[in-house]
mmCIF file of C-alpha atoms in Angstrom:
data_model
loop_
_atom_site.group_PDB
_atom_site.id
_atom_site.type_symbol
_atom_site.label_atom_id
_atom_site.label_comp_id
_atom_site.label_asym_id
_atom_site.label_seq_id
_atom_site.Cartn_x
_atom_site.Cartn_y
_atom_site.Cartn_z
ATOM 1 C CA LYS A 1 138.576 -268.313 -44.826
ATOM 2 C CA ASN A 2 138.265 -267.873 -48.528
ATOM 3 C CA GLN A 3 140.679 -265.795 -50.467
ATOM 4 C CA VAL A 4 141.782 -265.006 -53.946
ATOM 5 C CA GLU A 5 145.486 -263.766 -54.257
ATOM 6 C CA GLN A 6 146.945 -262.779 -57.699
ATOM 7 C CA SER A 7 150.420 -261.842 -58.604
ATOM 8 C CA PRO A 8 152.010 -259.860 -59.769
ATOM 9 C CA GLN A 9 150.333 -256.859 -58.502
ATOM 10 C CA SER A 10 151.347 -255.133 -61.552
ATOM 11 C CA LEU A 11 153.445 -255.802 -64.967
ATOM 12 C CA ILE A 12 155.006 -253.950 -67.564
ATOM 13 C CA ILE A 13 155.940 -255.831 -70.638
ATOM 14 C CA LEU A 14 156.659 -254.343 -74.774
ATOM 15 C CA GLU A 15 154.198 -254.706 -77.296
ATOM 16 C CA GLY A 16 154.496 -258.120 -78.706
ATOM 17 C CA LYS A 17 155.492 -260.208 -75.489
ATOM 18 C CA ASN A 18 153.882 -263.090 -73.232
ATOM 19 C CA CYS A 19 152.805 -262.720 -70.306
ATOM 20 C CA THR A 20 151.879 -265.153 -67.470
ATOM 21 C CA LEU A 21 149.293 -264.097 -64.613
ATOM 22 C CA GLN A 22 148.869 -266.031 -60.977
ATOM 23 C CA CYS A 23 145.965 -266.098 -59.669
ATOM 24 C CA ASN A 24 145.751 -268.769 -56.208
ATOM 25 C CA TYR A 25 142.846 -269.112 -54.335
ATOM 26 C CA THR A 26 141.173 -271.023 -51.234
ATOM 27 C CA VAL A 27 137.799 -271.024 -51.682
ATOM 28 C CA SER A 28 135.973 -274.270 -50.580
ATOM 29 C CA PRO A 29 134.031 -276.101 -52.135
ATOM 30 C CA PHE A 30 135.125 -275.247 -55.750
ATOM 31 C CA SER A 31 132.416 -274.434 -58.369
ATOM 32 C CA ASN A 32 134.388 -272.840 -60.922
ATOM 33 C CA LEU A 33 137.228 -270.304 -61.867
ATOM 34 C CA ARG A 34 137.196 -267.280 -64.135
ATOM 35 C CA TRP A 35 139.071 -264.472 -65.552
ATOM 36 C CA TYR A 36 137.821 -260.724 -66.252
ATOM 37 C CA LYS A 37 139.500 -258.198 -67.993
ATOM 38 C CA GLN A 38 138.660 -255.008 -66.850
ATOM 39 C CA ASP A 39 139.905 -251.494 -68.826
ATOM 40 C CA THR A 40 140.000 -248.219 -66.474
ATOM 41 C CA GLY A 41 137.012 -246.519 -65.732
ATOM 42 C CA ARG A 42 134.699 -250.077 -66.940
ATOM 43 C CA GLY A 43 133.222 -252.976 -65.719
ATOM 44 C CA PRO A 44 134.858 -256.423 -66.009
ATOM 45 C CA VAL A 45 134.432 -258.688 -69.247
ATOM 46 C CA SER A 46 134.524 -262.161 -68.768
ATOM 47 C CA LEU A 47 137.745 -263.712 -70.612
ATOM 48 C CA THR A 48 137.384 -267.580 -69.807
ATOM 49 C CA ILE A 49 135.518 -269.894 -67.737
ATOM 50 C CA MET A 50 136.723 -273.152 -66.083
ATOM 51 C CA THR A 51 134.796 -275.647 -63.970
ATOM 52 C CA PHE A 52 137.090 -278.954 -61.246
ATOM 53 C CA SER A 53 137.562 -280.903 -64.557
ATOM 54 C CA GLU A 54 139.181 -278.577 -67.221
ATOM 55 C CA ASN A 55 143.146 -277.759 -67.221
ATOM 56 C CA THR A 56 143.342 -275.371 -69.980
ATOM 57 C CA LYS A 57 140.979 -273.148 -71.860
ATOM 58 C CA SER A 58 141.338 -270.710 -74.961
ATOM 59 C CA ASN A 59 140.332 -267.419 -75.435
ATOM 60 C CA GLY A 60 142.445 -265.740 -79.207
ATOM 61 C CA ARG A 61 145.431 -264.973 -77.153
ATOM 62 C CA TYR A 62 144.271 -265.496 -73.819
ATOM 63 C CA THR A 63 144.801 -269.235 -72.092
ATOM 64 C CA ALA A 64 144.002 -269.953 -68.772
ATOM 65 C CA THR A 65 144.972 -272.852 -67.337
ATOM 66 C CA LEU A 66 143.775 -274.143 -64.061
ATOM 67 C CA ASP A 67 145.389 -276.451 -61.295
ATOM 68 C CA ALA A 68 142.935 -277.613 -58.990
ATOM 69 C CA ASP A 69 144.736 -280.076 -56.534
ATOM 70 C CA THR A 70 147.146 -276.696 -56.497
ATOM 71 C CA LYS A 71 144.879 -274.318 -56.550
ATOM 72 C CA GLN A 72 146.034 -272.116 -58.908
ATOM 73 C CA SER A 73 145.901 -271.109 -62.271
ATOM 74 C CA SER A 74 147.074 -269.149 -64.339
ATOM 75 C CA LEU A 75 146.424 -266.743 -67.490
ATOM 76 C CA HIS A 76 149.077 -266.614 -70.862
ATOM 77 C CA ILE A 77 148.850 -263.659 -72.743
ATOM 78 C CA THR A 78 150.521 -264.663 -76.134
ATOM 79 C CA ALA A 79 151.736 -261.523 -78.605
ATOM 80 C CA SER A 80 150.564 -258.889 -76.510
ATOM 81 C CA GLN A 81 148.764 -255.723 -77.850
ATOM 82 C CA LEU A 82 148.244 -252.114 -76.980
ATOM 83 C CA SER A 83 144.603 -252.746 -76.003
ATOM 84 C CA ASP A 84 145.918 -256.024 -73.429
ATOM 85 C CA SER A 85 146.849 -253.035 -70.979
ATOM 86 C CA ALA A 86 143.960 -253.629 -67.917
ATOM 87 C CA SER A 87 143.367 -254.904 -65.011
ATOM 88 C CA TYR A 88 142.655 -258.823 -65.077
ATOM 89 C CA ILE A 89 141.244 -259.877 -62.607
ATOM 90 C CA CYS A 90 140.663 -263.627 -61.292
ATOM 91 C CA VAL A 91 137.394 -265.005 -59.439
ATOM 92 C CA VAL A 92 136.224 -268.134 -57.875
ATOM 93 C CA SER A 93 132.601 -269.121 -57.456
ATOM 94 C CA ASP A 94 132.136 -271.411 -54.701
ATOM 95 C CA ARG A 95 129.287 -273.823 -54.613
ATOM 96 C CA GLY A 96 128.182 -273.588 -50.978
ATOM 97 C CA SER A 97 125.130 -271.941 -51.862
ATOM 98 C CA THR A 98 122.723 -271.216 -54.438
ATOM 99 C CA LEU A 99 124.007 -267.435 -54.236
ATOM 100 C CA GLY A 100 126.866 -268.357 -56.547
ATOM 101 C CA ARG A 101 128.634 -266.283 -53.861
ATOM 102 C CA LEU A 102 132.191 -264.997 -56.148
ATOM 103 C CA TYR A 103 135.424 -264.132 -54.747
ATOM 104 C CA PHE A 104 137.241 -261.669 -56.313
ATOM 105 C CA GLY A 105 140.791 -261.506 -56.520
ATOM 106 C CA ARG A 106 143.334 -257.842 -56.482
ATOM 107 C CA GLY A 107 143.885 -257.698 -59.954
ATOM 108 C CA THR A 108 146.534 -257.556 -61.935
ATOM 109 C CA GLN A 109 147.173 -254.126 -63.534
ATOM 110 C CA LEU A 110 149.448 -254.891 -66.974
ATOM 111 C CA THR A 111 150.747 -252.633 -68.993
ATOM 112 C CA VAL A 112 151.541 -253.162 -72.454
ATOM 113 C CA TRP A 113 154.261 -250.613 -73.730
ATOM 114 C CA PRO A 114 154.816 -249.622 -77.399
ATOM 115 C CA GLU B 1 129.214 -256.461 -75.504
ATOM 116 C CA ALA B 2 126.630 -257.423 -71.884
ATOM 117 C CA ASP B 3 123.258 -254.791 -71.993
ATOM 118 C CA ILE B 4 123.478 -253.880 -68.812
ATOM 119 C CA TYR B 5 123.853 -249.392 -68.251
ATOM 120 C CA GLN B 6 124.798 -247.385 -65.469
ATOM 121 C CA THR B 7 124.231 -243.412 -65.299
ATOM 122 C CA PRO B 8 125.900 -241.502 -64.505
ATOM 123 C CA ARG B 9 129.329 -242.736 -65.012
ATOM 124 C CA TYR B 10 130.346 -239.563 -62.899
ATOM 125 C CA LEU B 11 129.202 -238.341 -60.542
ATOM 126 C CA VAL B 12 130.675 -235.300 -58.174
ATOM 127 C CA ILE B 13 128.492 -234.189 -55.188
ATOM 128 C CA GLY B 14 128.667 -232.804 -52.113
ATOM 129 C CA THR B 15 128.477 -233.724 -48.320
ATOM 130 C CA GLY B 16 124.699 -234.631 -47.194
ATOM 131 C CA LYS B 17 123.340 -234.855 -50.446
ATOM 132 C CA LYS B 18 120.477 -237.535 -51.673
ATOM 133 C CA ILE B 19 121.780 -239.704 -54.519
ATOM 134 C CA THR B 20 120.375 -242.414 -56.793
ATOM 135 C CA LEU B 21 123.007 -244.968 -59.236
ATOM 136 C CA GLU B 22 120.813 -246.235 -61.965
ATOM 137 C CA CYS B 23 120.934 -249.361 -63.355
ATOM 138 C CA SER B 24 119.549 -251.488 -66.082
ATOM 139 C CA GLN B 25 119.074 -254.217 -67.867
ATOM 140 C CA THR B 26 117.595 -255.544 -71.554
ATOM 141 C CA MET B 27 118.605 -259.468 -70.394
ATOM 142 C CA GLY B 28 115.462 -260.112 -68.888
ATOM 143 C CA HIS B 29 118.407 -261.184 -66.612
ATOM 144 C CA ASP B 30 116.208 -262.074 -62.609
ATOM 145 C CA LYS B 31 119.693 -261.904 -60.349
ATOM 146 C CA MET B 32 121.178 -258.489 -59.764
ATOM 147 C CA TYR B 33 123.710 -257.455 -57.926
ATOM 148 C CA TRP B 34 125.555 -253.868 -56.830
ATOM 149 C CA TYR B 35 129.520 -253.981 -55.785
ATOM 150 C CA GLN B 36 131.586 -251.456 -54.605
ATOM 151 C CA GLN B 37 135.727 -251.127 -55.983
ATOM 152 C CA ASP B 38 138.899 -248.858 -54.903
ATOM 153 C CA PRO B 39 141.418 -248.734 -56.706
ATOM 154 C CA GLY B 40 143.623 -251.362 -56.686
ATOM 155 C CA MET B 41 140.946 -252.960 -54.104
ATOM 156 C CA GLU B 42 138.635 -256.194 -55.386
ATOM 157 C CA LEU B 43 135.518 -255.920 -55.714
ATOM 158 C CA HIS B 44 133.149 -255.867 -52.414
ATOM 159 C CA LEU B 45 129.190 -257.596 -52.510
ATOM 160 C CA ILE B 46 127.643 -254.884 -51.016
ATOM 161 C CA HIS B 47 123.446 -256.064 -52.329
ATOM 162 C CA TYR B 48 122.094 -258.480 -54.438
ATOM 163 C CA SER B 49 118.724 -259.437 -55.365
ATOM 164 C CA TYR B 50 116.911 -262.866 -56.842
ATOM 165 C CA GLY B 51 114.116 -261.351 -58.555
ATOM 166 C CA VAL B 52 111.573 -258.388 -58.059
ATOM 167 C CA ASN B 53 110.836 -257.488 -54.497
ATOM 168 C CA SER B 54 114.046 -259.064 -52.972
ATOM 169 C CA THR B 55 116.674 -257.419 -52.314
ATOM 170 C CA GLU B 56 119.445 -258.573 -49.932
ATOM 171 C CA LYS B 57 122.739 -257.231 -48.428
ATOM 172 C CA GLY B 58 125.505 -258.644 -49.346
ATOM 173 C CA ASP B 59 129.269 -259.112 -47.396
ATOM 174 C CA LEU B 60 130.613 -255.699 -47.343
ATOM 175 C CA SER B 61 128.096 -253.499 -44.925
ATOM 176 C CA SER B 62 126.946 -250.405 -46.769
ATOM 177 C CA GLU B 63 124.802 -247.056 -45.840
ATOM 178 C CA SER B 64 122.921 -247.425 -49.049
ATOM 179 C CA THR B 65 119.683 -248.970 -49.787
ATOM 180 C CA VAL B 66 118.358 -250.410 -53.335
ATOM 181 C CA SER B 67 115.094 -251.481 -54.663
ATOM 182 C CA ARG B 68 113.573 -254.016 -57.518
ATOM 183 C CA ILE B 69 110.366 -252.534 -58.926
ATOM 184 C CA ARG B 70 111.308 -254.184 -62.230
ATOM 185 C CA THR B 71 113.015 -257.329 -63.063
ATOM 186 C CA GLU B 72 115.353 -254.755 -65.811
ATOM 187 C CA HIS B 73 116.021 -251.698 -63.375
ATOM 188 C CA PHE B 74 117.916 -252.079 -59.922
ATOM 189 C CA PRO B 75 118.468 -248.368 -58.112
ATOM 190 C CA LEU B 76 120.885 -247.637 -55.119
ATOM 191 C CA THR B 77 120.460 -245.155 -53.319
ATOM 192 C CA LEU B 78 122.491 -242.691 -50.673
ATOM 193 C CA GLU B 79 119.901 -241.229 -48.497
ATOM 194 C CA SER B 80 123.093 -238.466 -46.851
ATOM 195 C CA ALA B 81 126.170 -238.985 -49.536
ATOM 196 C CA ARG B 82 129.324 -238.893 -47.197
ATOM 197 C CA PRO B 83 133.416 -238.388 -48.152
ATOM 198 C CA SER B 84 133.662 -242.059 -47.125
ATOM 199 C CA HIS B 85 131.194 -242.650 -49.745
ATOM 200 C CA THR B 86 133.278 -242.205 -52.219
ATOM 201 C CA SER B 87 134.129 -245.255 -54.985
ATOM 202 C CA GLN B 88 133.375 -247.156 -58.046
ATOM 203 C CA TYR B 89 129.484 -248.370 -58.217
ATOM 204 C CA LEU B 90 129.622 -251.450 -60.297
ATOM 205 C CA CYS B 91 126.580 -253.153 -60.930
ATOM 206 C CA ALA B 92 125.845 -256.933 -62.525
ATOM 207 C CA SER B 93 122.885 -259.443 -63.592
ATOM 208 C CA SER B 94 122.513 -263.193 -64.474
ATOM 209 C CA GLU B 95 120.445 -265.398 -65.497
ATOM 210 C CA PHE B 96 119.344 -268.261 -63.074
ATOM 211 C CA ASN B 97 119.205 -272.156 -64.754
ATOM 212 C CA GLY B 98 118.200 -273.688 -61.570
ATOM 213 C CA THR B 99 121.458 -273.122 -59.841
ATOM 214 C CA TYR B 100 123.306 -269.555 -60.197
ATOM 215 C CA GLN B 101 126.946 -271.812 -60.047
ATOM 216 C CA TYR B 102 127.756 -271.832 -63.678
ATOM 217 C CA ASN B 103 126.145 -268.266 -64.626
ATOM 218 C CA GLU B 104 128.141 -265.880 -65.688
ATOM 219 C CA GLN B 105 127.720 -262.393 -64.156
ATOM 220 C CA PHE B 106 127.955 -259.623 -66.747
ATOM 221 C CA PHE B 107 129.262 -255.913 -65.786
ATOM 222 C CA GLY B 108 127.974 -252.384 -66.206
ATOM 223 C CA PRO B 109 130.676 -249.533 -66.924
ATOM 224 C CA GLY B 110 130.356 -248.327 -63.680
ATOM 225 C CA THR B 111 129.816 -244.877 -61.580
ATOM 226 C CA ARG B 112 132.524 -242.833 -59.957
ATOM 227 C CA LEU B 113 131.006 -241.229 -57.648
ATOM 228 C CA THR B 114 133.287 -238.796 -55.608
ATOM 229 C CA VAL B 115 131.845 -236.931 -52.731
ATOM 230 C CA LEU B 116 133.106 -233.980 -51.348
#
């Protein structure tokens, strides 16, 4: 069964600190993996996308890594800001159909305190 | 920020009422989607469309229906709302380039529906 599991479920950190969010998936055949940021009451916004051959991708203070062999990904946030408070969702796409089926994790709820 | 809009943003309605959630995008994307999301849970695909006059059911069974008469518009309708329909509904769109494998889905802000 194709699944995406994220940890931790929630995380509280102080402003300026770094943190790392984890994503494990069983989706096969794998196409790509995205990290989305979803602010409360808003739709998800894409942060990074990685294909099978990419190990790391950065977007400002966000750095995503991918290990396709172990089917694991992480999202590292550097020097956190209050505006980073949001849910971070790992989304994996398969290449088994023209639909480009997306499998969503439940997200990690990050809270940054001043 | 993506040009995809949803109205209303919030809706509180009584049981048995008919409702339509609006979704429009100005990017000319051919593919559009509706997702349902409960608090702390993953998004579930309930409907999608490849283009005009195309509608398909997603993975999660839903009593809602959709229509795609125009490329930019993909409304979702509930004929008789029930408390079990209380949820957040997210609309998304993507562009077709011969394969959907790498195309990003752009999401609207969502509609928070509460059925009393």
